mmCIF file of C-alpha atoms in Angstrom:
data_model
loop_
_atom_site.group_PDB
_atom_site.id
_atom_site.type_symbol
_atom_site.label_atom_id
_atom_site.label_comp_id
_atom_site.label_asym_id
_atom_site.label_seq_id
_atom_site.Cartn_x
_atom_site.Cartn_y
_atom_site.Cartn_z
ATOM 1 C CA MET A 1034 54.363 -54.565 -10.953
ATOM 2 C CA LYS A 1035 53.452 -58.131 -10.358
ATOM 3 C CA ILE A 1036 49.975 -58.872 -9.101
ATOM 4 C CA TYR A 1037 49.948 -61.798 -6.715
ATOM 5 C CA LYS A 1038 47.485 -64.648 -7.403
ATOM 6 C CA LEU A 1039 45.407 -66.773 -5.038
ATOM 7 C CA GLY A 1040 47.398 -69.458 -3.723
ATOM 8 C CA GLU A 1041 50.434 -67.220 -2.768
ATOM 9 C CA GLU A 1042 51.153 -66.836 0.868
ATOM 10 C CA ILE A 1043 51.232 -62.786 1.136
ATOM 11 C CA LEU A 1044 47.517 -62.926 0.241
ATOM 12 C CA ARG A 1045 46.418 -64.551 3.295
ATOM 13 C CA GLU A 1046 48.771 -62.502 5.662
ATOM 14 C CA LYS A 1047 47.359 -59.978 8.064
ATOM 15 C CA CYS A 1048 49.358 -56.802 6.927
ATOM 16 C CA GLN A 1049 51.294 -54.341 9.405
ATOM 17 C CA PRO A 1050 50.225 -50.836 9.762
ATOM 18 C CA VAL A 1051 52.306 -48.033 8.033
ATOM 19 C CA LYS A 1052 54.597 -46.137 10.506
ATOM 20 C CA PRO A 1053 54.281 -42.243 9.815
ATOM 21 C CA GLU A 1054 57.847 -41.925 8.742
ATOM 22 C CA GLU A 1055 57.142 -44.524 6.162
ATOM 23 C CA ILE A 1056 54.775 -41.938 4.326
ATOM 24 C CA ASN A 1057 57.088 -40.271 2.011
ATOM 25 C CA ASP A 1058 58.084 -39.427 -1.681
ATOM 26 C CA GLU A 1059 59.058 -42.937 -2.326
ATOM 27 C CA LEU A 1060 55.970 -44.558 -0.844
ATOM 28 C CA ARG A 1061 53.895 -42.017 -3.126
ATOM 29 C CA ALA A 1062 55.768 -42.992 -6.232
ATOM 30 C CA TRP A 1063 54.937 -46.583 -5.202
ATOM 31 C CA PHE A 1064 51.206 -45.496 -5.112
ATOM 32 C CA ASP A 1065 51.408 -44.066 -8.641
ATOM 33 C CA GLU A 1066 52.746 -47.262 -9.546
ATOM 34 C CA MET A 1067 50.093 -49.409 -8.163
ATOM 35 C CA PHE A 1068 47.501 -46.762 -9.805
ATOM 36 C CA SER A 1069 49.293 -47.797 -13.241
ATOM 37 C CA THR A 1070 49.224 -51.435 -12.612
ATOM 38 C CA MET A 1071 45.583 -51.634 -11.457
ATOM 39 C CA ASN A 1072 44.476 -49.448 -14.501
ATOM 40 C CA GLU A 1073 46.538 -51.864 -16.656
ATOM 41 C CA ALA A 1074 44.869 -54.704 -15.430
ATOM 42 C CA GLN A 1075 41.566 -53.047 -15.791
ATOM 43 C CA GLY A 1076 40.817 -53.044 -11.992
ATOM 44 C CA VAL A 1077 39.136 -50.548 -9.571
ATOM 45 C CA GLY A 1078 41.199 -51.171 -6.602
ATOM 46 C CA LEU A 1079 44.489 -52.870 -5.647
ATOM 47 C CA ALA A 1080 45.633 -53.530 -2.011
ATOM 48 C CA ALA A 1081 49.396 -53.759 -0.899
ATOM 49 C CA PRO A 1082 49.543 -57.567 -0.351
ATOM 50 C CA GLN A 1083 48.356 -57.789 -3.881
ATOM 51 C CA VAL A 1084 51.745 -56.439 -5.035
ATOM 52 C CA GLY A 1085 53.761 -58.245 -2.489
ATOM 53 C CA VAL A 1086 53.954 -55.895 0.522
ATOM 54 C CA ALA A 1087 52.265 -56.771 3.957
ATOM 55 C CA LYS A 1088 51.504 -53.337 4.772
ATOM 56 C CA ARG A 1089 48.011 -51.734 5.457
ATOM 57 C CA TYR A 1090 47.117 -49.490 2.263
ATOM 58 C CA PHE A 1091 45.194 -49.723 -0.741
ATOM 59 C CA VAL A 1092 44.464 -47.509 -3.958
ATOM 60 C CA LEU A 1093 41.116 -47.257 -5.546
ATOM 61 C CA THR A 1094 39.371 -45.355 -8.359
ATOM 62 C CA ALA A 1095 35.422 -45.715 -8.113
ATOM 63 C CA ASP A 1096 32.828 -44.585 -10.563
ATOM 64 C CA ASP A 1097 33.625 -41.093 -9.787
ATOM 65 C CA ASN A 1098 37.133 -41.429 -11.372
ATOM 66 C CA VAL A 1099 38.855 -39.947 -8.169
ATOM 67 C CA LYS A 1100 42.080 -41.568 -7.271
ATOM 68 C CA ARG A 1101 41.978 -42.326 -3.718
ATOM 69 C CA VAL A 1102 44.628 -43.681 -1.232
ATOM 70 C CA PHE A 1103 43.982 -45.130 1.937
ATOM 71 C CA ILE A 1104 46.889 -45.794 4.591
ATOM 72 C CA ASN A 1105 46.009 -47.794 7.817
ATOM 73 C CA PRO A 1106 42.276 -47.616 7.146
ATOM 74 C CA GLN A 1107 39.554 -48.533 9.688
ATOM 75 C CA ILE A 1108 35.907 -49.387 8.861
ATOM 76 C CA ILE A 1109 34.256 -47.596 11.666
ATOM 77 C CA SER A 1110 30.795 -48.271 10.868
ATOM 78 C CA THR A 1111 28.640 -49.927 8.258
ATOM 79 C CA SER A 1112 25.059 -49.769 7.417
ATOM 80 C CA GLU A 1113 22.351 -52.357 8.333
ATOM 81 C CA GLU A 1114 21.187 -52.338 4.633
ATOM 82 C CA MET A 1115 23.026 -55.020 2.657
ATOM 83 C CA GLY A 1116 23.208 -55.281 -1.082
ATOM 84 C CA ASP A 1117 24.437 -58.014 -3.716
ATOM 85 C CA TYR A 1118 27.094 -57.340 -6.352
ATOM 86 C CA GLU A 1119 29.255 -59.401 -8.742
ATOM 87 C CA GLU A 1120 32.709 -59.002 -7.266
ATOM 88 C CA GLY A 1121 36.024 -59.917 -9.022
ATOM 89 C CA CYS A 1122 39.564 -59.701 -7.928
ATOM 90 C CA LEU A 1123 42.830 -58.790 -9.905
ATOM 91 C CA SER A 1124 44.245 -61.628 -7.745
ATOM 92 C CA LEU A 1125 41.702 -64.146 -9.198
ATOM 93 C CA PRO A 1126 41.418 -63.237 -12.673
ATOM 94 C CA GLY A 1127 38.469 -64.589 -14.701
ATOM 95 C CA PHE A 1128 36.346 -65.216 -11.704
ATOM 96 C CA SER A 1129 33.609 -63.667 -10.114
ATOM 97 C CA GLU A 1130 30.833 -64.146 -7.682
ATOM 98 C CA ASN A 1131 27.708 -62.590 -6.106
ATOM 99 C CA ILE A 1132 28.852 -61.222 -2.804
ATOM 100 C CA ARG A 1133 26.833 -59.508 -0.112
ATOM 101 C CA ARG A 1134 27.949 -56.649 1.961
ATOM 102 C CA PRO A 1135 26.840 -53.620 3.715
ATOM 103 C CA GLN A 1136 25.591 -50.784 1.441
ATOM 104 C CA ARG A 1137 27.367 -47.832 3.054
ATOM 105 C CA VAL A 1138 30.746 -47.493 5.183
ATOM 106 C CA THR A 1139 32.271 -44.834 7.143
ATOM 107 C CA VAL A 1140 36.103 -45.149 6.854
ATOM 108 C CA GLN A 1141 38.888 -43.549 8.730
ATOM 109 C CA ALA A 1142 42.621 -43.497 7.035
ATOM 110 C CA LEU A 1143 45.524 -41.363 6.147
ATOM 111 C CA ASN A 1144 46.072 -39.952 2.629
ATOM 112 C CA GLU A 1145 49.291 -40.116 0.724
ATOM 113 C CA PHE A 1146 50.697 -37.254 2.576
ATOM 114 C CA GLY A 1147 49.720 -38.714 5.861
ATOM 115 C CA LYS A 1148 46.742 -36.626 6.553
ATOM 116 C CA PRO A 1149 43.829 -38.034 8.532
ATOM 117 C CA PHE A 1150 40.512 -38.274 6.925
ATOM 118 C CA THR A 1151 36.948 -39.717 7.410
ATOM 119 C CA LEU A 1152 34.942 -40.803 4.420
ATOM 120 C CA GLU A 1153 31.207 -41.974 4.341
ATOM 121 C CA ALA A 1154 30.849 -43.992 1.087
ATOM 122 C CA ASP A 1155 27.990 -45.737 -0.508
ATOM 123 C CA GLY A 1156 27.478 -47.939 -3.651
ATOM 124 C CA LEU A 1157 30.482 -49.066 -5.748
ATOM 125 C CA LEU A 1158 32.854 -46.823 -3.576
ATOM 126 C CA ALA A 1159 31.687 -48.540 -0.350
ATOM 127 C CA ARG A 1160 31.993 -52.013 -1.897
ATOM 128 C CA ILE A 1161 35.529 -51.369 -3.245
ATOM 129 C CA ILE A 1162 36.531 -50.002 0.339
ATOM 130 C CA GLN A 1163 35.377 -53.139 1.814
ATOM 131 C CA HIS A 1164 36.868 -55.308 -0.717
ATOM 132 C CA GLU A 1165 40.461 -53.740 -0.713
ATOM 133 C CA ASN A 1166 40.319 -53.647 3.339
ATOM 134 C CA ASP A 1167 39.524 -57.299 3.461
ATOM 135 C CA HIS A 1168 42.685 -57.830 1.472
ATOM 136 C CA LEU A 1169 44.778 -56.219 4.496
ATOM 137 C CA ASP A 1170 43.146 -58.969 6.892
ATOM 138 C CA GLY A 1171 44.258 -61.758 4.621
ATOM 139 C CA VAL A 1172 40.574 -62.009 3.522
ATOM 140 C CA ILE A 1173 39.588 -62.614 -0.171
ATOM 141 C CA TYR A 1174 36.114 -62.001 -1.561
ATOM 142 C CA ILE A 1175 35.482 -65.721 -1.808
ATOM 143 C CA ASP A 1176 35.829 -66.087 1.789
ATOM 144 C CA ARG A 1177 32.315 -64.062 1.972
ATOM 145 C CA GLY A 1178 30.572 -66.024 -0.510
ATOM 146 C CA ASP A 1179 29.460 -69.799 -1.277
ATOM 147 C CA PRO A 1180 32.065 -72.035 0.432
ATOM 148 C CA LEU A 1181 31.398 -74.756 -2.634
ATOM 149 C CA GLU A 1182 32.326 -71.953 -5.054
ATOM 150 C CA ALA A 1183 35.200 -70.984 -3.189
ATOM 151 C CA ALA A 1184 36.722 -74.313 -3.080
ATOM 152 C CA LYS A 1185 36.043 -74.777 -6.645
ATOM 153 C CA ILE A 1186 38.043 -71.468 -7.494
ATOM 154 C CA THR A 1187 40.608 -72.129 -5.271
ATOM 155 C CA ALA A 1188 41.273 -75.607 -7.026
ATOM 156 C CA GLN A 1189 41.294 -74.022 -10.375
ATOM 157 C CA CYS A 1190 43.771 -71.358 -9.206
ATOM 158 C CA LYS A 1191 45.931 -73.985 -7.726
ATOM 159 C CA LYS A 1192 45.821 -75.866 -11.034
ATOM 160 C CA ARG A 1193 46.901 -72.555 -12.937
ATOM 161 C CA MET A 1194 49.759 -71.818 -10.400
ATOM 162 C CA GLU A 1195 51.181 -75.505 -10.974
ATOM 163 C CA ARG A 1196 50.858 -75.239 -14.804
ATOM 164 C CA ALA A 1197 52.654 -71.756 -14.414
ATOM 165 C CA ALA A 1198 55.437 -73.263 -12.489
ATOM 166 C CA GLU A 1199 55.914 -76.318 -14.855
ATOM 167 C CA ARG A 1200 56.015 -73.530 -17.691
ATOM 168 C CA GLU A 1201 58.530 -71.753 -15.907
ATOM 169 C CA ALA A 1202 60.830 -74.741 -15.074
ATOM 170 C CA LYS A 1203 60.601 -75.864 -18.402
ATOM 171 C CA LYS A 1204 62.043 -72.649 -19.607
ATOM 172 C CA ALA A 1205 64.637 -72.779 -16.934
ATOM 173 C CA ARG A 1206 65.794 -76.217 -17.936
ATOM 174 C CA LYS A 1207 65.796 -75.091 -21.771
ATOM 175 C CA ALA A 1208 67.698 -72.141 -21.034
ATOM 176 C CA ALA A 1209 70.199 -74.050 -18.838
ATOM 177 C CA SER A 1210 70.566 -76.635 -21.631
ATOM 178 C CA ILE A 1211 71.278 -73.526 -24.225
ATOM 179 C CA ALA A 1212 73.910 -72.184 -21.736
ATOM 180 C CA ALA A 1213 75.678 -76.025 -21.331
ATOM 181 C CA LYS A 1214 75.852 -76.069 -25.043
ATOM 182 C CA LYS A 1215 77.239 -72.725 -25.573
ATOM 183 C CA ALA A 1216 79.874 -73.350 -22.887
ATOM 184 C CA ALA A 1217 80.845 -76.736 -24.270
ATOM 185 C CA ARG A 1218 81.260 -75.087 -27.688
ATOM 186 C CA GLU A 1219 83.303 -72.326 -25.998
ATOM 187 C CA ALA A 1220 85.426 -75.035 -24.112
ATOM 188 C CA LYS A 1221 86.330 -76.871 -27.571
ATOM 189 C CA LYS A 1222 87.312 -73.356 -29.080
ATOM 190 C CA ALA A 1223 89.699 -72.823 -26.212
#
C-alpha cells in the first residue's frame, strides 16, 4: 500500500462516514493490509486518507500490542489534563514535533464487524486515537504545533515531492526513449 505524504490533497480532505453495508469481508481484508503497511513502516497508527481513501476509519496498535480498528469514530470527551509528546507521522517521514494534547479521551466507534464500542483511553493509546482521528478531518499533527515549524516542514515536504516527481519524469522519459529505440529497430527489421 502506498502511504500518502504531506502535500497530497487527500490528506487535507474531510472524510465521509462508512455506511453499514460497507463493513464486510473486503473491508476487513483492507484493514489487514493497513496493519501490514503500518507495521512495515514502523508506525503505531494509520488512517484511511493516509492510504488514499477518504473514509472515516483508522487502525492502530499501541503499547499494549492490541490491534484496534475504529470505524466512524467520535471522541466524546477529553480530559482537562494535558500532556506533551514527541509526535511523528507516516505521512511526514523523518519529522517530529512536541505536541500538546489531552491525556485521556473517551471514543465511540464501530469495530471491524460493525459492532459499536466505547473506549476510555489514556497515555499513548489516547494520543494515537487523537492523532489518527485528526487525519479523518484533514488535520495533521503539525497543525497543532508551532506554526513556524509547520511552515518549515511543509516546505521541506514540498521539495521532497518535487524531487520525487522529477525522478519519476526522468524515468518515464528514459523508458519512452528506450521504447522508441526498440520500435525503430523493429521497424528497420521489417
